[in-house]
CSV table of C-alpha atoms and ligand atoms in Angstrom, one decimal:
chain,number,residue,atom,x,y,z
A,986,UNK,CA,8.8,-13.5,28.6
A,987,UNK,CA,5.5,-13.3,26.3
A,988,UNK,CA,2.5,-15.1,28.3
A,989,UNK,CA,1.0,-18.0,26.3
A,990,UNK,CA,-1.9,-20.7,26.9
A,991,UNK,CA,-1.5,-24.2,25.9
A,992,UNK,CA,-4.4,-24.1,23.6
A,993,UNK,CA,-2.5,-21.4,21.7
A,994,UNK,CA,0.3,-22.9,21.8
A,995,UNK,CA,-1.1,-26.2,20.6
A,996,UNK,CA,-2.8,-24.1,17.6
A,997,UNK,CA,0.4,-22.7,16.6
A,998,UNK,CA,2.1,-25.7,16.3
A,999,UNK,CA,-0.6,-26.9,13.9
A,1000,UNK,CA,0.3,-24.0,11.2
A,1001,UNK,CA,1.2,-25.5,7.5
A,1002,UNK,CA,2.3,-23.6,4.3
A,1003,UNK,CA,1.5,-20.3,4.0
A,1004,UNK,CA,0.6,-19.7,7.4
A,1005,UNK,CA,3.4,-21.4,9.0
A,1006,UNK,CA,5.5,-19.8,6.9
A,1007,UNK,CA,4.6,-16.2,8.2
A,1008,UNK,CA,4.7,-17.6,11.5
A,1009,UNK,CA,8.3,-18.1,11.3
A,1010,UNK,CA,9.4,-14.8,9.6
A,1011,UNK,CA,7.8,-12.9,13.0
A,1012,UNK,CA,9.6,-15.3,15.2
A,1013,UNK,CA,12.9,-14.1,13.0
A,1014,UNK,CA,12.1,-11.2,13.7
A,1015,UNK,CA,11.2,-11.4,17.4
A,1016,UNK,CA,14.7,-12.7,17.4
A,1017,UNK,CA,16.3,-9.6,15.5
A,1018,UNK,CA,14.6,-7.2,17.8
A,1019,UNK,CA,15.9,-9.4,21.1
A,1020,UNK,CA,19.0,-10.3,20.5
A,1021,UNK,CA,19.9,-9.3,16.9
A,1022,UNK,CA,20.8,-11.5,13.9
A,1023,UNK,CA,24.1,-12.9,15.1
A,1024,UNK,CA,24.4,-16.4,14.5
A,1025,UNK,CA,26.7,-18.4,17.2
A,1026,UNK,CA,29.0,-21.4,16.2
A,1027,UNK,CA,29.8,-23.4,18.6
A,1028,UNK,CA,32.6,-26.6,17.8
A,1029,UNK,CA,30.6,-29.9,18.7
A,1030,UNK,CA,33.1,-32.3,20.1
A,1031,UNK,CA,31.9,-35.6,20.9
A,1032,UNK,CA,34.1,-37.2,23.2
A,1033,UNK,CA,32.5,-40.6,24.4
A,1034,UNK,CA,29.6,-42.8,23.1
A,1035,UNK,CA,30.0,-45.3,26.0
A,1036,UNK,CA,26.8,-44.7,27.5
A,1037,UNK,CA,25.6,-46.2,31.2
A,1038,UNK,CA,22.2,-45.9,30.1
A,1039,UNK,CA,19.6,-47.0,28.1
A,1040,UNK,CA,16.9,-45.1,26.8
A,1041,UNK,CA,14.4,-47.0,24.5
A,1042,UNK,CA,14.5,-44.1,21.4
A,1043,UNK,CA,19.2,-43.6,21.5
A,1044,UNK,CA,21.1,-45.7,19.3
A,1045,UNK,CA,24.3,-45.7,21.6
A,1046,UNK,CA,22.1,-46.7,24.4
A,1047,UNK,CA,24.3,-49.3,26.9
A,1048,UNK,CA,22.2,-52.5,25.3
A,1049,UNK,CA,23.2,-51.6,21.5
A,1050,UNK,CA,26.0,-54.1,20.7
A,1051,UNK,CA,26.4,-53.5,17.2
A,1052,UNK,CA,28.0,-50.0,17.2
A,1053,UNK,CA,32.1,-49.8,18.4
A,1054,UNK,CA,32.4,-47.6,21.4
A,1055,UNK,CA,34.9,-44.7,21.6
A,1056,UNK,CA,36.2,-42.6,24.2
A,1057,UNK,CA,38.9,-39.9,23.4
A,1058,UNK,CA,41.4,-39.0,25.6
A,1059,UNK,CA,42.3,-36.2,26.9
A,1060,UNK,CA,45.0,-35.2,24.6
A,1061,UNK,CA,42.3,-35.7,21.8
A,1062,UNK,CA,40.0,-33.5,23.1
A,1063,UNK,CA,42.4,-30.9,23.3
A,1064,UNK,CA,43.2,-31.5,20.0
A,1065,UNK,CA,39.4,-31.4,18.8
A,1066,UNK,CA,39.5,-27.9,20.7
A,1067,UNK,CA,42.9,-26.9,19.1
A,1068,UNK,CA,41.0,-26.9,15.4
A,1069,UNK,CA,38.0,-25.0,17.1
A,1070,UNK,CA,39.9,-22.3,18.0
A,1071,UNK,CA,42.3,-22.1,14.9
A,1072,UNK,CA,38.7,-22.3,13.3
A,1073,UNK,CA,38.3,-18.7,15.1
A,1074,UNK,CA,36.1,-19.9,16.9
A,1075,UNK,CA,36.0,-19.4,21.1
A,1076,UNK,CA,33.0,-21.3,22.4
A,1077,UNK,CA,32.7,-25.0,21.8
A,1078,UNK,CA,30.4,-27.9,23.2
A,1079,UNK,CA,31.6,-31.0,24.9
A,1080,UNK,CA,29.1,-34.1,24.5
A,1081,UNK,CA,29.3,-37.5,25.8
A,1082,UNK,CA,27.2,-40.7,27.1
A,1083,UNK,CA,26.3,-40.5,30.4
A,1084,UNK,CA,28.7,-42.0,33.1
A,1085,UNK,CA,29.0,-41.1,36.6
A,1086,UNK,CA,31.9,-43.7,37.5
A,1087,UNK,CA,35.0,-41.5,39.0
A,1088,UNK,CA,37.5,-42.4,36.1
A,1089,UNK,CA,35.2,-40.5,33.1
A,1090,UNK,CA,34.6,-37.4,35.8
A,1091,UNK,CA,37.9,-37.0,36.0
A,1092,UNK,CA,39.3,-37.7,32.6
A,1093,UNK,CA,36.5,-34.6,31.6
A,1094,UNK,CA,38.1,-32.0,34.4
A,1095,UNK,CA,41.1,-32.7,33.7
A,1096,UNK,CA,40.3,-32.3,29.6
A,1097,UNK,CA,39.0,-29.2,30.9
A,1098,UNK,CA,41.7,-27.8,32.6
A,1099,UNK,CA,44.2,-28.6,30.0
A,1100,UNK,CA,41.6,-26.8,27.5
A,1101,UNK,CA,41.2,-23.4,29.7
A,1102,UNK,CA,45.2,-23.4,30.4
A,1103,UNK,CA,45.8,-23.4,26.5
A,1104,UNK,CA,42.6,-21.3,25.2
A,1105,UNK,CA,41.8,-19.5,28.3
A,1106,UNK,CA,38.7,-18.1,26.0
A,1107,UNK,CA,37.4,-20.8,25.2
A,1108,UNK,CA,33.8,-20.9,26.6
A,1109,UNK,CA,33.0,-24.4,26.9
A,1110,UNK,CA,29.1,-26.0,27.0
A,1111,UNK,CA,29.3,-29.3,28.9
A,1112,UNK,CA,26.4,-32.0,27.9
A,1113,UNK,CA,27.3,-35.3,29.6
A,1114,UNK,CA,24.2,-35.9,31.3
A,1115,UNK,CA,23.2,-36.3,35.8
A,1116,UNK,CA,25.9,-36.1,37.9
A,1117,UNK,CA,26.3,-35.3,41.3
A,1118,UNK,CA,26.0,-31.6,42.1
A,1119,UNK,CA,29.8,-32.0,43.3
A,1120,UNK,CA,30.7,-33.3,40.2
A,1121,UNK,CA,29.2,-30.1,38.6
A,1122,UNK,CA,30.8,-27.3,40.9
A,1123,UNK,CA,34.1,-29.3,39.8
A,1124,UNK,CA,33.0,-29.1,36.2
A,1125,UNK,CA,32.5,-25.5,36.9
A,1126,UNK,CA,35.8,-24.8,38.3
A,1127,UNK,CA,37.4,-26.0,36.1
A,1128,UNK,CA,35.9,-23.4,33.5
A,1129,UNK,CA,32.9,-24.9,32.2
A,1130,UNK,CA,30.4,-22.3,31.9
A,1131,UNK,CA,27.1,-23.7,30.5
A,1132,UNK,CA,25.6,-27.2,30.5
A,1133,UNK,CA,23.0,-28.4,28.5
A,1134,UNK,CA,20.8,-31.1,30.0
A,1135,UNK,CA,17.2,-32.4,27.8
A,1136,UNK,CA,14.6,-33.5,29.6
A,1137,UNK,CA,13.4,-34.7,26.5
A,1138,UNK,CA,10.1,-34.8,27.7
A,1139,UNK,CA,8.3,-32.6,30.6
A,1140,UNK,CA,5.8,-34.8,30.9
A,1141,UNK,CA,6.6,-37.7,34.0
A,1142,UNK,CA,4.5,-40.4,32.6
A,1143,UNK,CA,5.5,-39.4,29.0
A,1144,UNK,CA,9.0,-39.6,30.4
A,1145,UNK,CA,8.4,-43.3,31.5
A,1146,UNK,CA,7.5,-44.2,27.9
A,1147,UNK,CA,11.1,-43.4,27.2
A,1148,UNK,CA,13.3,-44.2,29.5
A,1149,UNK,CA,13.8,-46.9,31.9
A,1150,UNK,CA,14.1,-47.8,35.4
A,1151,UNK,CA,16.5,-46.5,37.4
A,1152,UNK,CA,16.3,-43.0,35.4
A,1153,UNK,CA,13.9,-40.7,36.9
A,1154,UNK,CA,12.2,-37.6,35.7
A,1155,UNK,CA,12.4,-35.8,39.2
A,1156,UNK,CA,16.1,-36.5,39.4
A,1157,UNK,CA,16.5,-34.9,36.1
A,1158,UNK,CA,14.5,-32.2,36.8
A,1159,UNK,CA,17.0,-32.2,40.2
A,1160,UNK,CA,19.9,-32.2,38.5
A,1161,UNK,CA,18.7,-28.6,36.3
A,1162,UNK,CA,18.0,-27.2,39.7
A,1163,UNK,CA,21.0,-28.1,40.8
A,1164,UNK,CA,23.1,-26.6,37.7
A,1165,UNK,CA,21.4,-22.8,38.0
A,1166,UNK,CA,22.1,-22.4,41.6
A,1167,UNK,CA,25.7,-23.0,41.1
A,1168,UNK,CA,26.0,-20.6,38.3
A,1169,UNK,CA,25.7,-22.5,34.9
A,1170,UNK,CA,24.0,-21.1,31.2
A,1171,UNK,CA,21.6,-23.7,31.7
A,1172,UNK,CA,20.3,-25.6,28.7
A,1173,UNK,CA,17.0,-28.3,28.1
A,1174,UNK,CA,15.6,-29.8,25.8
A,1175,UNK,CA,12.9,-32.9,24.2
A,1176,UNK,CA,12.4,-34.7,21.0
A,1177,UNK,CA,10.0,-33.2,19.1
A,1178,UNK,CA,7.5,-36.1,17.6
A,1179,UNK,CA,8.4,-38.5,19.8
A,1180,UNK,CA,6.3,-42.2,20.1
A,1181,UNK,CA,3.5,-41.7,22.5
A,1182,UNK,CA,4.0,-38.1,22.2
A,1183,UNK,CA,0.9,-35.4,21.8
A,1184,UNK,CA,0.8,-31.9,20.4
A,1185,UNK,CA,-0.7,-31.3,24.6
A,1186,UNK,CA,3.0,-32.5,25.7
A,1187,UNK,CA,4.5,-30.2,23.0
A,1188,UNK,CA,2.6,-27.2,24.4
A,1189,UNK,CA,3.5,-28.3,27.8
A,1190,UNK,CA,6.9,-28.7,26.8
A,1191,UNK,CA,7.4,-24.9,26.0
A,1192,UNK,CA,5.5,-24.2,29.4
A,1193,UNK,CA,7.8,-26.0,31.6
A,1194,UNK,CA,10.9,-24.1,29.4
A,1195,UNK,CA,9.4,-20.6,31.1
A,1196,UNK,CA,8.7,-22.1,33.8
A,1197,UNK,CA,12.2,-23.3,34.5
A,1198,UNK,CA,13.8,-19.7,33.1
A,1199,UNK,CA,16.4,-21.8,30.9
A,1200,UNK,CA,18.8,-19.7,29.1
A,1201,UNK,CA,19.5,-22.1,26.0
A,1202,UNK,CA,17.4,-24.8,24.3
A,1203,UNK,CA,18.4,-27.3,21.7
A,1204,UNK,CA,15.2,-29.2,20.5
A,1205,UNK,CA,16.0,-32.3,18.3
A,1206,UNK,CA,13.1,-33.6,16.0
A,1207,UNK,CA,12.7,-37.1,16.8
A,1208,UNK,CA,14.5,-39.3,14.1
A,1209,UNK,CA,14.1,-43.7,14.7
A,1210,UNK,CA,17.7,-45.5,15.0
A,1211,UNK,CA,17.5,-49.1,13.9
A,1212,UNK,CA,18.8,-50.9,16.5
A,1213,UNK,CA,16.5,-49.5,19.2
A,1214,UNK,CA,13.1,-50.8,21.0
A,1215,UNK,CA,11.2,-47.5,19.7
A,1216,UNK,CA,12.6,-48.1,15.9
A,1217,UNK,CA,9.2,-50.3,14.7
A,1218,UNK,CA,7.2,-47.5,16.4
A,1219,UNK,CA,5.1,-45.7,13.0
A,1220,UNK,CA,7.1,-42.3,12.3
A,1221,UNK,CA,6.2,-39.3,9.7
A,1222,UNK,CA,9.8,-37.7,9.0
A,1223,UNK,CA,7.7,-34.9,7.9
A,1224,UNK,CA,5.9,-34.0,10.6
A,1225,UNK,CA,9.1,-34.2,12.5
A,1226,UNK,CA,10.6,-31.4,10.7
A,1227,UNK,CA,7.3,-29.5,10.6
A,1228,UNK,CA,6.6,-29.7,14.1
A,1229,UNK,CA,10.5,-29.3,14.8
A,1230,UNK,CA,10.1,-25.8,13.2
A,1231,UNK,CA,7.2,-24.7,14.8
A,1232,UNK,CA,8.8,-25.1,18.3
A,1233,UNK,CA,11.7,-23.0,17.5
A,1234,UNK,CA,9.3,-20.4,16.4
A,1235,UNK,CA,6.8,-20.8,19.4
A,1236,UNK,CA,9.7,-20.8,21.8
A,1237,UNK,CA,11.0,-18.0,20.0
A,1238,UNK,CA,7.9,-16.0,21.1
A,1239,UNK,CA,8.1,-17.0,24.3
A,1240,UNK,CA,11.2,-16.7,25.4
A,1241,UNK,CA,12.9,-14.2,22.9
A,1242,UNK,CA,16.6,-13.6,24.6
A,1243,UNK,CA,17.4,-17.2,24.9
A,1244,UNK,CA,19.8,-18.7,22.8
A,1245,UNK,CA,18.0,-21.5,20.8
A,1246,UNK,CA,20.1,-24.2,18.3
A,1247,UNK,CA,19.1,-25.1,15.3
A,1248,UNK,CA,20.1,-28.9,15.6
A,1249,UNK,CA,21.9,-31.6,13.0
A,1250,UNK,CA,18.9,-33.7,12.8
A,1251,UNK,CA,17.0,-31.0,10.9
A,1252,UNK,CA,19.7,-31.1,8.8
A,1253,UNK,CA,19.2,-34.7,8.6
A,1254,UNK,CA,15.5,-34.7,8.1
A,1255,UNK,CA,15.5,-32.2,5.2
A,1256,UNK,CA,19.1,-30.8,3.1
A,1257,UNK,CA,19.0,-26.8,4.4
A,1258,UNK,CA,17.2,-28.3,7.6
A,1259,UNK,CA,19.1,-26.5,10.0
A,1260,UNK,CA,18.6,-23.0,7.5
A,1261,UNK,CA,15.4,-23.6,8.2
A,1262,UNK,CA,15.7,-23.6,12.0
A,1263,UNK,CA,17.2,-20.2,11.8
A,1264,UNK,CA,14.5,-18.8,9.7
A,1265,UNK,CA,12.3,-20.1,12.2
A,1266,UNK,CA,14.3,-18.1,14.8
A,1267,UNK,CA,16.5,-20.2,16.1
A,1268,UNK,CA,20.5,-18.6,16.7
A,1269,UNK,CA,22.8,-21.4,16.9
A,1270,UNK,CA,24.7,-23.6,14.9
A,1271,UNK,CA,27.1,-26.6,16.2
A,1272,UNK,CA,29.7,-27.3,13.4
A,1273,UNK,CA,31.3,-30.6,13.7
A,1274,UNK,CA,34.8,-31.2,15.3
A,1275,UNK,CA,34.8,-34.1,16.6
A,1276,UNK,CA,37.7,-36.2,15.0
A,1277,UNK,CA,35.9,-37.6,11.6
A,1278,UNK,CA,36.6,-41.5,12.4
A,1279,UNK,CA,34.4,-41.4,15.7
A,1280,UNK,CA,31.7,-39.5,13.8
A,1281,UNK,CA,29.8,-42.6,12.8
A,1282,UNK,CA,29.9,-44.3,15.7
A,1283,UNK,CA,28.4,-41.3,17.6
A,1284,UNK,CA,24.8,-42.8,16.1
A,1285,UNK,CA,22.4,-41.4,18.1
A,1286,UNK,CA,19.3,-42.0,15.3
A,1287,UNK,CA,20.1,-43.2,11.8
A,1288,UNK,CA,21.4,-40.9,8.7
A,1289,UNK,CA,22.8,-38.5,11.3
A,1290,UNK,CA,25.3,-36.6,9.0
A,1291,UNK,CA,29.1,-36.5,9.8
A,1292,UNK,CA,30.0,-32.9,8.2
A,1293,UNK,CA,32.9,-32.7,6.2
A,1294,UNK,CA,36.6,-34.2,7.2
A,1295,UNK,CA,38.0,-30.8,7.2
A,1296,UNK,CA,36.4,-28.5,10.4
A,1297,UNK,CA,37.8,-25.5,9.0
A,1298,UNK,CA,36.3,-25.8,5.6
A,1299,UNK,CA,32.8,-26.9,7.1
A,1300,UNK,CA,33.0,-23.6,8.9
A,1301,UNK,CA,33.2,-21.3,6.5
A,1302,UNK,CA,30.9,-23.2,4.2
A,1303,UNK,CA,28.3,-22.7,7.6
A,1304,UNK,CA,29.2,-19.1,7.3
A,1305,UNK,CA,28.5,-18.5,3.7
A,1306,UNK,CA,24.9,-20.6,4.5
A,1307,UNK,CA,24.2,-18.0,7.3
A,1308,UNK,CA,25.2,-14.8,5.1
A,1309,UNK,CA,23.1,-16.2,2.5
A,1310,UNK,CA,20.1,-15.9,4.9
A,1311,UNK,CA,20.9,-12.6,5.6
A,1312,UNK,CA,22.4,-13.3,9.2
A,1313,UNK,CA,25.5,-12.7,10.4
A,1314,UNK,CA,27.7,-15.7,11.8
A,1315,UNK,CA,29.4,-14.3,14.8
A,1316,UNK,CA,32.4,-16.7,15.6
A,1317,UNK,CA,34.1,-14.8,17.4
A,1318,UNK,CA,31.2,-13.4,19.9
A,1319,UNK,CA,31.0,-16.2,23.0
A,1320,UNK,CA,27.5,-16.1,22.0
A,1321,UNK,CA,26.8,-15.7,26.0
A,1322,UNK,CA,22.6,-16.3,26.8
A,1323,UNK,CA,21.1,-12.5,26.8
A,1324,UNK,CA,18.8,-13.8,28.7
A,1325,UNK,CA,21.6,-15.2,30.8
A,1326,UNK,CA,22.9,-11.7,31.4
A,1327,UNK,CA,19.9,-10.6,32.0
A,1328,UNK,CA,18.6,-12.9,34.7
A,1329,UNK,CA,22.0,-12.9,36.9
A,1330,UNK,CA,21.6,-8.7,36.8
A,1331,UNK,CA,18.0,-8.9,38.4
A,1332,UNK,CA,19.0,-11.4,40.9
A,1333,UNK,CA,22.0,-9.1,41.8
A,1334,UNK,CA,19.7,-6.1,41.9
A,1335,UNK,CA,17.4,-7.7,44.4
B,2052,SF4,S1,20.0,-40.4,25.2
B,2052,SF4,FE1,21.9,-39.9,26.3
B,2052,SF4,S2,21.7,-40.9,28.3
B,2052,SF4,FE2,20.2,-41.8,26.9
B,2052,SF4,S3,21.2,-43.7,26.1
B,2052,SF4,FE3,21.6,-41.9,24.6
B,2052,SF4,S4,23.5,-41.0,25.2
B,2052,SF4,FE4,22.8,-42.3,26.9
């Protein structure tokens, strides 16, 4: 891990043009030296967007009554995993709302157990969101190996802005605790370019990343969804994706074995958005498999694009992309955190 202050930090994420440009060609290459130019896909499959919460920025937040709410059973989900793997692809993320009543927990384990017993390498990412630490060592069990959890913001009163009562920051930041001691890839996150949000809590942001050791980051840029209380809130789509960039490539420099996604709504902000992420340094791409009629309804901001109807062809369209770049799209590798690997050996060693 490369020491950085926030003033630095903050001055990075201020480079335009030229500048920034050359910025994100040493992050690339940070990330060649680290952890080579493998790109991982993982199969998104969004299962659920019934939501129990109701933060102010999400556009399937539990208040929004003009989208239709989906859930897929378990037989779907399998089936969504199916075209992953016949894809050729073996890791794949599952993504939900957030519920903590018994029925959704154990509709998920028991997707996951019908998963593992028919794609036994399947490594599957879990991103639904707190639960009780039980509720993870079942997830776990059952042969979910990473979770992915944003914070969104690391800032508490920042964090307030966004989301309200009962949710809490420390329970959150709980909840990420929790997940590393019992042995997950653990993943976090914020918007980038958030209402209320500085270029300070940016900095701060990446800080709080080292400082929790995570092994995978997915940063999305900020993008308004209509029906939401944040929506009227002044927004410059450009500095979203400019900003969005220059995280990837700070965090790059940071932390250079994590595994860091290049997210859809840099695709959405700018056509070759998510290119961009990887020439910024980023290492991951999630291609769409969720089945194409929920796609819409999984709304989290407006525009959010749906990929193509056929997985299969959106994956090799993804892999042409990444060749293009000069990368190499890895489909087949697990794309397992080297800074993962390398964490769990020092603790071992102690
Ligand atoms: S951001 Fe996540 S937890 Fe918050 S309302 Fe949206 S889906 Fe629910």
């Amino acid at each position: 891990m490369t020491s950085i202050s926030r003033p630095e930090i903050v001055e990075l994420l201020k480079l335009r043009g030229k500048e920034q440009r050359e910025f994100h060609k040493r992050a690339s290459a940070i990330r060649k030296d680290n952890i080579t130019d493998k790109v991982y896909l993982r199969g998104l499959i969004e299962f659920s967007n019934i939501c129990a919460n109701d933060c102010l920025y999400c556009g399937i937040r539990k208040s929004n009554i003009n989208i239709r709410r989906y859930g897929l059973s378990p037989d779907e989900i399998l089936a969504s995993a199916d075209e992953a793997a016949e894809a050729g692809l073996t890791s794949i993320l599952l993504q939900s709302g957030e519920r903590r009543d018994r029925d959704f927990t154990s509709h998920l384990s028991y997707s996951l157990k019908l998963i593992k017993h028919k794609h036994p390498r399947m490594n599957i990412t879990l991103s639904v969101g707190e639960q009780e630490r039980g509720i993870y060592e079942e997830f776990y069990e059952q042969g979910a190996t990473r979770y992915l959890l944003r914070i969104e913001t690391s800032s508490e009163s920042h964090y307030r802005k966004l989301h309200p009562e009962p949710m809490s920051f420390s329970r959150r930041v709980q909840c990420l605790n929790d997940l590393r001691d019992i042995g997950f890839q653990v993943g976090t996150g914020v918007m980038v370019n958030s209402p209320y949000q500085t270029l300070a809590n940016l900095a701060d942001d990446i800080l709080f990343f080292t400082t929790l050791d995570i092994d995978m980051c997915g940063m999305g840029p900020y993008i308004p969804h209509s029906d939401t209380p944040l929506s009227g809130i002044e927004y410059l789509s450009e500095e979203s994706l400019n900003l969005g960039l220059n995280m990837i490539a700070v965090l790059r420099t940071v932390m250079p074995d994590i595994n860091i996604a290049s997210t859809t709504a840099l695709e959405t902000l700018s056509p070759g958005g998510r290119e961009l992420g990887l020439l910024a340094g980023a290492n991951v791409i999630m291609p769409q498999f969720s089945p194409f009629a929920s796609r819409t309804d999984y709304a989290l901001y407006d525009n959010k694009p749906q990929g193509v109807r056929e997985c299969r062809d959106f994956v090799n369209s993804v892999k042409e992309r990444i060749e293009e770049l000069g990368l190499v799209p890895a489909t087949e590798d697990p794309g397992i955190s080297m800074h993962f690997l390398r964490r769990v050996k020092d603790d071992s060693s102690r």
